[in-house]
Coordinates of C-alpha atoms in Angstrom, one line a residue:
Chain H
X1 CA -59.8 10.6 88.0
X2 CA -57.2 8.0 88.8
X3 CA -57.8 4.4 89.3
X4 CA -56.2 1.4 91.0
X5 CA -54.5 -0.1 87.9
X6 CA -51.3 -2.1 88.1
X7 CA -49.6 1.1 87.5
X8 CA -51.2 3.2 89.5
X9 CA -51.4 0.9 92.5
X10 CA -47.8 1.4 93.0
X11 CA -48.4 5.2 93.0
X12 CA -51.1 4.6 95.3
X13 CA -53.7 7.5 94.6
X14 CA -57.0 7.6 96.1
X15 CA -57.7 11.1 97.3
X16 CA -60.4 12.5 95.0
X17 CA -60.5 15.8 96.9
X18 CA -56.9 16.5 95.8
X19 CA -57.7 15.4 92.2
X20 CA -60.7 18.0 92.0
X21 CA -58.1 20.4 93.2
X22 CA -55.7 19.4 90.5
X23 CA -58.5 19.5 88.1
X24 CA -59.6 23.0 89.0
X25 CA -55.8 24.2 88.7
X26 CA -55.8 22.5 85.2
X27 CA -58.9 24.5 84.1
X28 CA -57.5 27.8 85.7
X29 CA -54.4 27.0 83.7
X30 CA -55.9 26.9 80.3
X31 CA -58.3 29.8 81.0
X32 CA -55.2 31.9 82.0
X33 CA -53.2 30.8 79.1
X34 CA -56.2 31.7 76.6
X35 CA -56.1 35.0 78.2
X36 CA -52.3 35.5 77.6
X37 CA -52.3 34.1 74.1
X38 CA -55.2 36.3 73.2
X39 CA -54.5 39.6 74.6
X40 CA -50.9 39.9 75.4
X41 CA -50.8 43.6 74.4
X42 CA -53.2 44.5 77.0
X43 CA -51.6 42.7 79.9
X44 CA -48.4 44.2 78.9
X45 CA -49.8 47.6 79.0
X46 CA -51.7 46.7 82.2
X47 CA -48.3 45.8 83.8
X48 CA -46.2 48.5 82.2
X49 CA -44.3 45.7 80.4
X50 CA -44.5 47.0 76.7
X51 CA -42.3 45.0 74.6
X52 CA -42.6 41.9 76.5
X53 CA -46.0 40.8 74.5
X54 CA -44.2 37.7 72.9
X55 CA -42.8 36.7 76.2
X56 CA -46.3 36.8 77.7
X57 CA -47.8 34.9 74.7
X58 CA -45.3 32.5 75.2
X59 CA -46.1 32.0 78.7
X60 CA -49.9 31.6 77.6
X61 CA -48.8 28.7 75.5
X62 CA -47.2 27.1 78.5
X63 CA -50.0 27.5 80.7
X64 CA -52.5 25.9 78.1
X65 CA -50.2 23.2 77.5
X66 CA -49.8 22.5 81.3
X67 CA -53.6 22.4 81.9
X68 CA -54.3 20.0 79.2
X69 CA -51.4 17.9 80.7
X70 CA -53.3 18.2 84.0
X71 CA -56.7 17.3 82.7
X72 CA -55.7 14.6 80.2
X73 CA -53.1 12.7 82.2
X74 CA -53.8 9.7 84.6
X75 CA -51.4 11.2 87.1
X76 CA -51.4 14.9 87.1
X77 CA -48.5 15.2 89.7
X78 CA -45.6 16.3 87.4
X79 CA -47.9 18.6 85.7
X80 CA -48.9 20.3 89.1
X81 CA -45.0 20.5 89.8
X82 CA -44.5 21.9 86.5
X83 CA -47.0 24.7 87.4
X84 CA -45.0 25.4 90.5
X85 CA -41.9 25.9 88.3
X86 CA -44.1 28.2 85.9
X87 CA -45.3 30.3 88.9
X88 CA -41.5 30.9 90.0
X89 CA -40.9 32.1 86.5
X90 CA -44.0 34.2 86.5
X91 CA -43.2 35.8 89.7
X92 CA -39.5 36.4 88.6
X93 CA -40.4 37.9 85.2
X94 CA -43.0 40.2 87.3
X95 CA -40.3 41.3 89.8
X96 CA -38.2 42.7 86.9
X97 CA -41.3 45.1 86.4
X98 CA -40.8 46.6 89.5
X99 CA -37.6 47.9 88.9
X100 CA -37.2 51.5 87.3
X101 CA -39.9 54.1 87.0
X102 CA -42.6 51.7 85.9
X103 CA -46.0 53.7 86.4
X104 CA -48.1 50.6 86.8
X105 CA -45.9 49.1 89.9
X106 CA -49.2 48.9 91.6
X107 CA -50.8 46.4 89.2
X108 CA -47.6 44.6 89.2
X109 CA -47.9 44.2 93.0
X110 CA -51.5 43.0 92.6
X111 CA -50.5 40.4 90.2
X112 CA -47.8 39.1 92.3
X113 CA -49.9 38.6 95.2
X114 CA -52.3 36.6 92.8
X115 CA -49.5 34.6 91.5
X116 CA -48.2 34.1 95.1
X117 CA -51.6 32.8 96.3
X118 CA -52.0 30.4 93.1
X119 CA -48.3 29.3 93.9
X120 CA -49.5 28.3 97.2
X121 CA -52.3 26.2 96.0
X122 CA -50.1 24.7 93.5
X123 CA -47.7 23.6 96.0
X124 CA -50.1 22.3 98.4
X125 CA -51.8 20.2 95.7
X126 CA -48.3 18.8 94.2
X127 CA -47.2 18.0 97.8
X128 CA -50.2 16.2 98.9
X129 CA -50.2 14.3 95.4
X130 CA -46.7 13.4 96.0
X131 CA -47.3 12.3 99.6
X132 CA -50.0 10.0 98.3
X133 CA -47.8 8.0 96.3
X134 CA -45.6 6.9 99.2
X135 CA -48.7 5.1 100.8
X136 CA -48.9 1.8 99.1
X137 CA -52.8 0.6 98.6
X138 CA -54.1 -2.5 100.3
X139 CA -53.0 -5.6 98.5
X140 CA -55.3 -6.5 95.3
X141 CA -58.5 -8.9 95.8
X142 CA -58.3 -12.4 94.1
X143 CA -61.5 -12.9 92.2
X144 CA -60.1 -15.8 90.0
X145 CA -62.7 -18.3 91.4
X146 CA -65.9 -16.0 90.6
X147 CA -66.8 -17.7 87.6
X148 CA -70.5 -17.3 88.1
X149 CA -71.2 -20.8 86.6
X150 CA -72.1 -23.2 89.6
X151 CA -71.5 -26.2 87.2
X152 CA -68.3 -25.0 85.8
X153 CA -67.7 -23.1 82.5
X154 CA -67.7 -26.1 80.4
X155 CA -71.4 -26.7 81.4
X156 CA -72.6 -23.4 81.0
X157 CA -70.8 -22.6 77.6
X158 CA -73.5 -22.5 75.0
X159 CA -76.1 -23.5 77.6
X160 CA -78.5 -20.7 76.3
X161 CA -78.2 -21.7 72.7
X162 CA -81.9 -22.7 73.0
X163 CA -82.7 -19.1 73.4
X164 CA -84.4 -17.7 70.5
X165 CA -83.6 -14.2 69.7
X166 CA -86.5 -11.9 69.2
X167 CA -87.1 -10.9 65.8
X168 CA -86.7 -7.5 66.5
X169 CA -83.2 -8.0 67.8
X170 CA -82.0 -10.5 65.2
X171 CA -79.3 -9.2 62.8
X172 CA -80.4 -8.4 59.5
X173 CA -80.5 -11.3 57.2
X174 CA -77.8 -10.0 54.7
X175 CA -75.5 -9.5 57.7
X176 CA -75.4 -13.0 58.8
X177 CA -72.3 -15.2 58.0
X178 CA -72.8 -16.6 54.5
X179 CA -73.7 -20.1 54.8
X180 CA -75.2 -20.9 51.2
X181 CA -73.6 -22.9 48.5
X182 CA -71.2 -20.6 46.7
X183 CA -71.5 -20.0 43.2
X184 CA -68.2 -20.7 41.0
X185 CA -65.9 -18.0 41.3
X186 CA -65.3 -15.7 38.5
X187 CA -62.3 -13.6 37.9
X188 CA -62.7 -10.1 39.2
X189 CA -63.4 -7.6 36.7
X190 CA -60.8 -4.8 36.6
X191 CA -62.1 -1.3 37.1
Chain D
X1 CA -87.6 5.5 107.3
X2 CA -83.7 5.5 106.4
X3 CA -82.9 6.1 102.8
X4 CA -79.7 7.3 100.7
X5 CA -80.6 10.8 99.4
X6 CA -79.1 13.0 96.7
X7 CA -77.9 16.3 98.2
X8 CA -75.4 17.6 95.3
X9 CA -72.4 16.5 93.5
X10 CA -70.7 13.7 95.5
X11 CA -72.9 14.2 98.2
X12 CA -75.2 11.5 99.2
X13 CA -76.3 10.9 102.8
X14 CA -78.2 8.5 104.7
X15 CA -81.3 10.5 105.8
X16 CA -84.6 9.8 108.1
X17 CA -87.4 10.5 105.3
X18 CA -91.2 10.1 105.3
X19 CA -92.3 6.4 104.8
X20 CA -93.8 6.0 101.2
X21 CA -97.8 5.9 101.2
X22 CA -100.1 4.2 98.4
X23 CA -100.7 7.3 96.2
X24 CA -102.6 5.3 93.3
X25 CA -104.8 2.3 93.3
X26 CA -102.1 0.4 91.3
X27 CA -99.4 1.1 94.0
X28 CA -97.8 -1.3 96.2
X29 CA -95.1 -0.8 99.1
X30 CA -92.4 -2.9 99.5
X31 CA -90.0 -3.6 102.6
X32 CA -86.8 -3.7 100.8
X33 CA -84.7 -6.7 101.8
X34 CA -81.6 -6.1 99.7
X35 CA -80.9 -3.1 97.3
X36 CA -77.5 -2.3 95.3
X37 CA -75.6 0.6 93.8
X38 CA -75.6 0.3 90.2
X39 CA -72.6 1.8 88.1
X40 CA -75.3 4.1 86.5
X41 CA -75.9 5.7 89.9
X42 CA -72.4 7.1 89.7
X43 CA -73.5 9.1 87.0
X44 CA -75.9 10.9 89.4
X45 CA -73.2 11.0 92.1
X46 CA -70.7 12.8 89.9
X47 CA -73.9 14.8 88.6
X48 CA -73.0 14.0 85.0
X49 CA -76.7 13.4 84.5
X50 CA -79.0 16.4 84.8
X51 CA -82.3 16.6 86.4
X52 CA -81.6 15.5 89.9
X53 CA -83.0 17.6 92.8
X54 CA -81.6 17.9 96.5
X55 CA -83.8 15.4 98.5
X56 CA -84.1 12.7 95.6
X57 CA -84.0 9.3 97.0
X58 CA -81.1 7.1 95.0
X59 CA -81.5 3.6 93.8
X60 CA -83.1 1.4 91.0
X61 CA -81.9 -2.0 92.0
X62 CA -84.1 -3.5 94.8
X63 CA -86.1 -6.4 96.1
X64 CA -88.3 -7.2 99.0
X65 CA -91.6 -8.2 100.5
X66 CA -94.6 -6.8 99.6
X67 CA -96.4 -5.2 102.4
X68 CA -99.3 -3.0 101.3
X69 CA -101.1 -3.3 97.8
X70 CA -103.5 -0.7 96.2
X71 CA -106.8 -2.2 95.3
X72 CA -106.1 -2.2 91.4
X73 CA -103.0 -4.3 92.2
X74 CA -104.6 -6.9 94.2
X75 CA -105.2 -9.3 91.4
X76 CA -101.6 -9.6 90.9
X77 CA -99.8 -9.0 94.2
X78 CA -100.5 -9.9 97.6
X79 CA -99.0 -8.9 100.9
X80 CA -96.4 -11.2 101.7
X81 CA -95.1 -11.8 98.0
X82 CA -91.4 -11.9 97.5
X83 CA -90.6 -9.5 94.5
X84 CA -87.7 -8.0 92.6
X85 CA -88.4 -4.7 91.3
X86 CA -87.2 -3.8 87.8
X87 CA -85.6 -0.6 87.5
X88 CA -88.0 0.3 84.4
X89 CA -91.6 1.2 85.7
X90 CA -94.0 -0.3 83.2
X91 CA -97.6 0.2 82.7
X92 CA -97.9 -3.3 80.6
X93 CA -100.7 -1.8 78.4
X94 CA -99.3 0.8 76.0
X95 CA -98.4 0.0 72.5
X96 CA -94.6 -0.2 73.4
X97 CA -95.2 -2.4 76.6
X98 CA -97.5 -4.8 74.5
X99 CA -94.5 -5.0 72.0
X100 CA -92.0 -5.9 75.0
X101 CA -90.4 -2.4 74.7
X102 CA -90.8 -1.9 78.3
X103 CA -88.0 0.8 78.7
X104 CA -89.9 3.1 76.5
X105 CA -93.3 2.7 78.1
X106 CA -95.3 5.6 77.1
X107 CA -97.3 6.1 80.5
X108 CA -95.3 5.6 83.3
X109 CA -92.8 8.9 83.0
X110 CA -95.0 11.4 84.8
X111 CA -92.5 14.0 83.4
X112 CA -92.6 12.4 79.8
X113 CA -93.1 16.1 78.6
X114 CA -89.5 17.0 79.6
X115 CA -88.1 13.7 78.4
X116 CA -90.0 14.5 75.1
X117 CA -88.3 17.7 74.8
X118 CA -84.7 16.2 75.5
X119 CA -85.2 13.2 73.6
X120 CA -88.2 13.9 71.0
X121 CA -90.4 11.4 72.8
X122 CA -90.9 10.2 76.4
X123 CA -89.1 7.0 77.9
X124 CA -90.2 5.0 80.7
X125 CA -90.4 6.1 84.3
X126 CA -87.2 5.0 86.1
X127 CA -86.8 4.6 90.0
X128 CA -84.3 7.1 91.6
X129 CA -83.0 8.2 88.4
X130 CA -83.7 11.9 87.6
X131 CA -86.7 14.0 87.0
X132 CA -86.3 13.3 83.4
X133 CA -87.5 9.9 84.1
X134 CA -90.4 10.7 86.3
X135 CA -88.4 11.9 89.7
X136 CA -89.8 8.5 91.3
X137 CA -88.0 7.9 94.7
X138 CA -85.6 5.3 94.4
X139 CA -85.1 1.9 96.3
X140 CA -81.9 2.5 98.6
X141 CA -84.4 2.8 101.2
X142 CA -86.2 0.6 104.0
X143 CA -89.4 1.1 102.0
X144 CA -90.2 1.7 98.4
X145 CA -93.5 2.7 96.6
X146 CA -93.9 0.8 93.5
X147 CA -96.2 2.6 90.9
X148 CA -97.8 0.4 88.3
X149 CA -97.0 -2.3 90.5
X150 CA -99.4 -4.9 89.1
X151 CA -97.1 -4.9 86.2
X152 CA -93.9 -3.4 87.6
X153 CA -92.6 -6.7 89.7
X154 CA -91.0 -9.9 89.1
X155 CA -92.2 -12.6 91.5
X156 CA -89.4 -14.8 92.9
X157 CA -89.3 -18.2 94.4
X158 CA -88.2 -18.4 98.2
X159 CA -85.6 -21.3 97.2
X160 CA -83.2 -18.8 96.0
X161 CA -81.2 -16.1 97.9
X162 CA -81.6 -12.2 97.7
X163 CA -78.1 -12.2 96.2
X164 CA -78.8 -14.6 93.5
X165 CA -82.1 -12.8 92.6
X166 CA -81.3 -9.2 93.2
X167 CA -79.7 -8.4 89.8
X168 CA -82.7 -9.5 87.8
X169 CA -83.7 -5.8 88.6
X170 CA -81.0 -4.5 86.3
X171 CA -77.4 -5.6 85.8
X172 CA -78.1 -9.3 84.7
X173 CA -80.8 -8.5 82.1
X174 CA -78.6 -5.5 81.1
X175 CA -75.8 -7.6 80.4
X176 CA -77.9 -10.4 78.7
X177 CA -79.8 -7.9 76.7
X178 CA -76.4 -6.5 75.4
X179 CA -75.4 -9.9 74.3
X180 CA -78.8 -10.8 72.8
X181 CA -78.5 -7.5 70.9
X182 CA -75.4 -9.1 69.4
X183 CA -77.4 -11.9 67.9
X184 CA -74.3 -14.0 68.7
X185 CA -73.5 -16.8 66.3
X186 CA -71.1 -19.6 67.5
X187 CA -68.3 -18.3 65.3
X188 CA -68.5 -15.0 66.8
X189 CA -65.9 -12.9 68.7
X190 CA -67.6 -10.8 71.5
X191 CA -65.5 -7.6 72.6
X192 CA -66.8 -6.1 75.7
X193 CA -65.5 -2.7 76.9
X194 CA -65.9 -2.0 80.6
X195 CA -65.6 -5.2 83.3
X196 CA -67.9 -3.6 85.6
X197 CA -71.0 -5.2 86.9
X198 CA -72.8 -5.0 83.7
X199 CA -69.8 -6.0 81.7
X200 CA -69.3 -9.1 84.0
X201 CA -72.9 -10.0 83.3
X202 CA -72.4 -9.5 79.6
X203 CA -69.4 -11.6 79.5
X204 CA -71.3 -14.4 81.1
X205 CA -74.4 -13.9 78.9
X206 CA -72.1 -14.1 75.8
X207 CA -70.8 -17.2 77.0
X208 CA -74.2 -18.9 77.8
X209 CA -75.4 -17.8 74.2
X210 CA -72.4 -19.7 72.9
X211 CA -69.9 -17.2 71.6
X212 CA -66.7 -18.8 70.1
X213 CA -64.4 -16.1 71.8
X214 CA -65.2 -13.3 74.5
X215 CA -62.6 -10.7 75.1
X216 CA -63.0 -7.9 78.0
X217 CA -61.3 -4.6 78.1
X218 CA -60.4 -2.8 81.2
X219 CA -57.7 -1.5 83.4
X220 CA -58.8 -2.5 87.0
X221 CA -56.9 -5.8 88.1
X222 CA -59.6 -7.0 90.0
X223 CA -62.2 -6.6 87.1
X224 CA -59.9 -8.2 84.6
X225 CA -59.4 -11.1 87.3
X226 CA -63.2 -11.6 87.4
X227 CA -63.6 -11.3 83.7
X228 CA -61.2 -14.1 83.2
X229 CA -62.9 -16.1 85.7
X230 CA -66.0 -15.9 83.7
X231 CA -64.2 -17.3 80.6
X232 CA -63.0 -14.0 78.6
X233 CA -59.8 -13.1 77.5
X234 CA -58.5 -9.8 78.8
X235 CA -57.0 -6.8 77.5
X236 CA -55.5 -4.0 79.9
X237 CA -55.9 -1.0 78.1
X238 CA -53.4 1.0 79.9
X239 CA -50.7 -1.7 78.9
X240 CA -51.6 -2.5 75.4
X241 CA -53.1 -1.3 72.4
X242 CA -56.8 -2.5 72.4
X243 CA -56.9 -2.2 68.5
X244 CA -53.7 -4.2 68.0
X245 CA -54.7 -6.8 70.4
X246 CA -58.2 -7.2 69.1
X247 CA -56.8 -7.6 65.6
X248 CA -54.3 -10.0 66.7
X249 CA -57.2 -12.1 68.6
X250 CA -59.2 -12.2 65.2
X251 CA -56.5 -12.7 62.5
X252 CA -56.8 -8.8 61.6
X253 CA -60.6 -8.9 60.8
X254 CA -61.6 -7.5 64.2
X255 CA -64.6 -8.8 66.6
X256 CA -67.9 -9.3 64.8
X257 CA -69.8 -8.0 68.0
X258 CA -68.8 -5.3 70.2
X259 CA -70.4 -4.1 73.5
X260 CA -70.0 -0.8 75.1
X261 CA -70.6 -1.3 78.7
X262 CA -68.8 1.9 79.8
X263 CA -71.1 4.6 78.6
X264 CA -70.6 8.4 78.9
X265 CA -67.5 8.6 81.7
X266 CA -64.8 6.6 79.7
X267 CA -61.4 6.8 80.9
X268 CA -58.8 6.4 78.5
X269 CA -55.7 8.4 79.4
X270 CA -53.1 9.2 77.0
X271 CA -55.3 8.9 73.6
X272 CA -55.6 12.1 71.6
X273 CA -59.4 11.5 71.4
X274 CA -59.4 11.1 75.5
X275 CA -57.6 14.4 76.0
X276 CA -60.1 16.2 73.7
X277 CA -63.0 14.9 75.5
X278 CA -61.4 15.8 78.8
X279 CA -60.8 19.1 78.0
X280 CA -64.2 19.7 76.2
X281 CA -66.1 18.2 79.3
X282 CA -64.4 20.0 82.0
X283 CA -65.0 23.4 80.2
X284 CA -68.6 22.3 79.8
X285 CA -68.6 22.1 76.0
X286 CA -69.5 18.2 75.8
X287 CA -71.6 16.1 77.9
X288 CA -70.4 12.8 77.5
X289 CA -66.8 11.1 76.7
X290 CA -67.6 8.7 74.1
X291 CA -64.2 7.2 73.4
X292 CA -65.5 3.6 73.7
X293 CA -68.1 4.3 70.9
X294 CA -65.0 5.5 68.8
X295 CA -63.1 2.6 69.3
X296 CA -65.8 0.2 68.6
X297 CA -66.7 1.6 65.3
X298 CA -63.0 1.6 64.3
X299 CA -62.1 -2.0 65.3
X300 CA -65.5 -3.7 64.7
X301 CA -65.6 -6.3 61.6
X302 CA -67.3 -4.8 58.8
X303 CA -71.0 -5.9 58.9
X304 CA -70.8 -6.2 62.6
X305 CA -72.9 -5.1 65.3
X306 CA -72.3 -2.5 68.1
X307 CA -74.5 -3.0 71.2
X308 CA -74.7 -0.1 73.8
X309 CA -76.1 -0.9 77.2
X310 CA -73.7 1.9 78.6
X311 CA -75.4 5.2 79.6
X312 CA -75.4 8.3 77.4
X313 CA -76.9 11.3 78.5
X314 CA -76.7 14.0 75.9
X315 CA -74.7 15.3 73.0
X316 CA -71.5 13.3 71.7
X317 CA -68.6 14.8 69.6
X318 CA -66.6 13.3 67.1
X319 CA -68.4 10.0 66.2
X320 CA -66.7 8.3 63.3
X321 CA -70.1 7.8 61.5
X322 CA -68.2 7.4 58.3
X323 CA -66.8 4.2 59.8
X324 CA -70.1 3.1 60.8
X325 CA -71.9 3.7 57.6
X326 CA -69.1 2.4 55.2
X327 CA -68.5 -0.7 57.4
X328 CA -72.3 -1.4 57.4
X329 CA -72.3 -1.5 61.2
X330 CA -75.6 -2.3 63.0
X331 CA -76.2 -0.2 66.2
X332 CA -78.4 -1.5 68.8
X333 CA -79.0 0.2 72.0
X334 CA -81.4 1.3 74.8
X335 CA -82.3 1.1 78.3
X336 CA -83.2 -2.7 79.1
X337 CA -86.5 -4.0 78.9
X338 CA -86.2 -5.9 82.0
X339 CA -89.4 -7.8 82.2
X340 CA -88.9 -9.1 78.4
X341 CA -86.1 -11.5 79.7
X342 CA -86.7 -11.9 83.6
X343 CA -88.7 -15.2 83.1
X344 CA -85.8 -17.0 80.9
X345 CA -83.2 -15.6 83.1
X346 CA -85.0 -16.7 86.5
X347 CA -85.2 -20.4 85.1
X348 CA -81.5 -20.2 84.1
X349 CA -80.7 -19.1 87.7
X350 CA -82.8 -21.9 89.2
X351 CA -81.2 -24.6 86.8
X352 CA -77.8 -23.6 87.7
X353 CA -76.5 -22.3 84.4
X354 CA -75.4 -19.2 86.3
X355 CA -75.3 -17.4 89.5
X356 CA -75.3 -13.8 89.4
X357 CA -74.2 -13.4 92.9
X358 CA -70.5 -13.8 91.9
X359 CA -70.1 -10.2 91.2
X360 CA -71.0 -9.1 94.7
X361 CA -67.9 -7.8 96.5
X362 CA -69.0 -5.7 99.2
X363 CA -72.3 -6.0 101.5
X364 CA -73.0 -3.3 104.1
X365 CA -75.7 -1.5 106.1
X366 CA -77.8 1.1 104.4
X367 CA -75.9 3.9 106.8
X368 CA -72.5 3.0 105.2
X369 CA -73.7 3.4 101.6
X370 CA -72.3 7.1 101.2
X371 CA -69.1 5.8 101.8
X372 CA -69.7 2.9 99.7
X373 CA -70.5 5.2 96.6
X374 CA -67.0 6.9 97.1
X375 CA -65.3 3.6 97.2
X376 CA -67.1 1.9 94.1
X377 CA -66.6 5.3 92.3
X378 CA -62.8 5.4 93.0
X379 CA -62.8 1.6 92.5
X380 CA -60.9 1.3 95.8
X381 CA -60.9 -2.0 98.0
X382 CA -61.5 -4.3 95.1
X383 CA -65.0 -2.9 94.8
X384 CA -67.2 -4.3 91.9
X385 CA -70.5 -4.4 93.4
X386 CA -72.0 -3.2 96.4
X387 CA -75.2 -4.8 98.2
X388 CA -77.0 -2.6 100.6
X389 CA -79.1 -4.3 103.5
X390 CA -81.6 -1.7 104.8

């Protein structure tokens, strides 16, 4: 998922297992977000949170955006920390549904337990990714002398111009650079 | 014998497996002296390519010494011969082989009916590269059975080292064919996406064929370093716009010839189409990530050529065919017709025009192979090319 470029080298990521976990969380985020956007009414009903449909759909958009950020970015660390923050928001919102005479408190409890579980995974993933950033990778290898030309590049440049490109690999004649004597230029007709 | 065996996604192990036997009169068995991990093996390691089964032996870049020859291969091979084994298994007799189109040999893929369902027609059998291409055991092993061995081999002299010769099996002729497909003119700029092993060979092939300017595009510092050593101008796509820089280097006209040596697993964080591909692939709605193809079609000079040695496996989304059609681009692609080029390339190695061993960054025993897959995949430790010594 991530590579040792000049930029990532400073961040020092090399743990692909954590990358895979981050990726899984990204996919989960998109799936959950789609459910929240598509069926906010059903979710609100199940949690006894009628009137909060707009809020749930909004949270869904947040989940989808975070998921895309995780999957598309070179470094998912900030996006995973974003998920942790979102988990806190989710738990706080669910906690408000435990107040009063909500007949669906049981469902809310189950939802809070599920969110808490995912939060634990998010925190683990975010911490592991962040920890990696403190370990610098080994210094870059120097391959500047690996030319591949025993006699030097000047001697090899064009050394294979004697190679006859097979007929079936040649560029179509019409696509070749125009080298024939050109006809006198005529003014371009207006259209 | 010991062999690197595929057990599942990112699960390759060095196992003990039965020694190969002569199964057909045209077979031969070679004792592998050197083999390599190819970039396309990573598509199997990550399981982007369908058709692998647990227990399959990996590897399609091998060379060694003939230790046993089937009766029908004896006219062409004998025990003790030193051979490089091309990754494509060829019969040498079918219509396609007679035309030199060895990678689409009509007879060597014993699962040709599966390939025909996927691609419309069968393609050649390949070593260690899924059951779509015959399910033949690969050469990352102590011994290798070579089917159709009378045709499927390249005899090599004892005066050159394994390291100089091994890459005749795949990456050198692949990079060469990529450049030949461009039909390079002395006035051409050749842009090459991906500076992995095939990209490195394509850079040097384009230089040998006399391109005016060669440009390599990647983001791994060591690869860019090696590309510059080979005579290329480099573009780090993490740090600058590929399209702007290519236009700048070609007076706004774009490169005449573009080579995609990346294939299905393009990494291009930050672009809209790359995000789109990531999400679609993660949700199993797309098999390949063709960012490079899109970029090449966009930036290539009108009437130019797109050469595609990079491996693609399935269905690609949002290919700008409007640009390809309206700009009159030529697309040339395909697995490499290895034996079509190897006599010429062997001569060039012997004459000192090129020494392909420059690309080797790691040499280890077979038992360290599984770890090297991970290091190679993650581009750690400056890893560009791994050679295994069984």
